[in-house]
């Protein structure tokens, strides 16, 4: 499937840019969880790091990088 996309250079560039943007969004720490009074119930540091989406995006970017050489 990746090689099919590679035939369309503009489409490939668009997909890579969207993946990079999505990676940046997923790399941000989560917002703190607040209660009804606006007090922090769970800070960003206490929340679980959702690394799985970033890992998947990184793997795809690694595979696609060879198409730019």
CSV table of C-alpha atoms in Angstrom, one decimal:
chain,number,residue,atom,x,y,z
A,1,UNK,CA,0.0,0.0,0.0
A,2,UNK,CA,2.9,2.4,0.8
A,3,UNK,CA,4.4,1.9,-2.7
A,4,UNK,CA,1.0,2.7,-4.3
A,5,UNK,CA,1.0,6.0,-2.5
A,6,UNK,CA,4.6,6.6,-3.5
A,7,UNK,CA,3.7,6.8,-7.1
A,8,UNK,CA,1.8,10.0,-6.4
A,9,UNK,CA,4.5,12.3,-5.0
A,10,UNK,CA,2.1,15.1,-4.0
A,11,UNK,CA,-0.2,12.6,-2.2
A,12,UNK,CA,2.9,11.1,-0.4
A,13,UNK,CA,4.0,14.6,0.7
A,14,UNK,CA,0.5,15.3,2.0
A,15,UNK,CA,0.3,12.0,3.9
A,16,UNK,CA,3.8,12.6,5.5
A,17,UNK,CA,2.9,16.1,6.5
A,18,UNK,CA,-0.4,14.9,8.1
A,19,UNK,CA,1.5,12.1,9.9
A,20,UNK,CA,4.1,14.7,11.3
A,21,UNK,CA,1.3,17.0,12.4
A,22,UNK,CA,-0.5,14.1,14.1
A,23,UNK,CA,2.7,13.0,15.8
A,24,UNK,CA,3.2,16.5,17.2
A,25,UNK,CA,-0.3,16.5,18.5
A,26,UNK,CA,0.1,13.1,20.2
A,27,UNK,CA,3.5,14.2,21.7
A,28,UNK,CA,1.9,17.0,23.7
A,29,UNK,CA,1.3,16.2,27.4
A,30,UNK,CA,-2.4,15.7,28.2
A,31,UNK,CA,-4.4,18.5,29.8
A,32,UNK,CA,-4.8,18.2,33.6
A,33,UNK,CA,-8.1,16.7,34.8
A,34,UNK,CA,-10.1,19.2,36.8
A,35,UNK,CA,-13.0,18.7,39.2
A,36,UNK,CA,-16.2,20.8,39.2
A,37,UNK,CA,-14.4,23.5,41.1
A,38,UNK,CA,-11.5,23.8,38.7
A,39,UNK,CA,-9.0,22.1,41.0
A,40,UNK,CA,-6.5,19.6,39.6
A,41,UNK,CA,-7.6,16.0,40.2
A,42,UNK,CA,-4.9,14.4,38.1
A,43,UNK,CA,-2.0,16.4,36.7
A,44,UNK,CA,-0.4,15.8,33.3
A,45,UNK,CA,2.6,14.0,35.0
A,46,UNK,CA,0.3,11.6,36.8
A,47,UNK,CA,-1.6,10.5,33.6
A,48,UNK,CA,-0.5,7.5,31.6
A,49,UNK,CA,1.7,8.3,28.6
A,50,UNK,CA,-0.2,7.1,25.5
A,51,UNK,CA,2.9,6.2,23.5
A,52,UNK,CA,1.3,3.6,21.2
A,53,UNK,CA,-0.1,6.1,18.6
A,54,UNK,CA,3.3,7.9,18.5
A,55,UNK,CA,5.1,4.6,18.0
A,56,UNK,CA,2.8,3.6,15.2
A,57,UNK,CA,3.2,6.9,13.4
A,58,UNK,CA,7.0,6.7,13.9
A,59,UNK,CA,7.1,3.2,12.3
A,60,UNK,CA,5.2,4.4,9.3
A,61,UNK,CA,7.4,7.5,8.9
A,62,UNK,CA,10.5,5.2,9.0
A,63,UNK,CA,9.1,3.0,6.3
A,64,UNK,CA,8.1,6.0,4.1
A,65,UNK,CA,11.5,7.7,4.6
A,66,UNK,CA,13.1,5.3,2.2
A,67,UNK,CA,10.8,6.5,-0.6
A,68,UNK,CA,12.3,10.0,-0.4
A,69,UNK,CA,15.9,8.8,-1.2
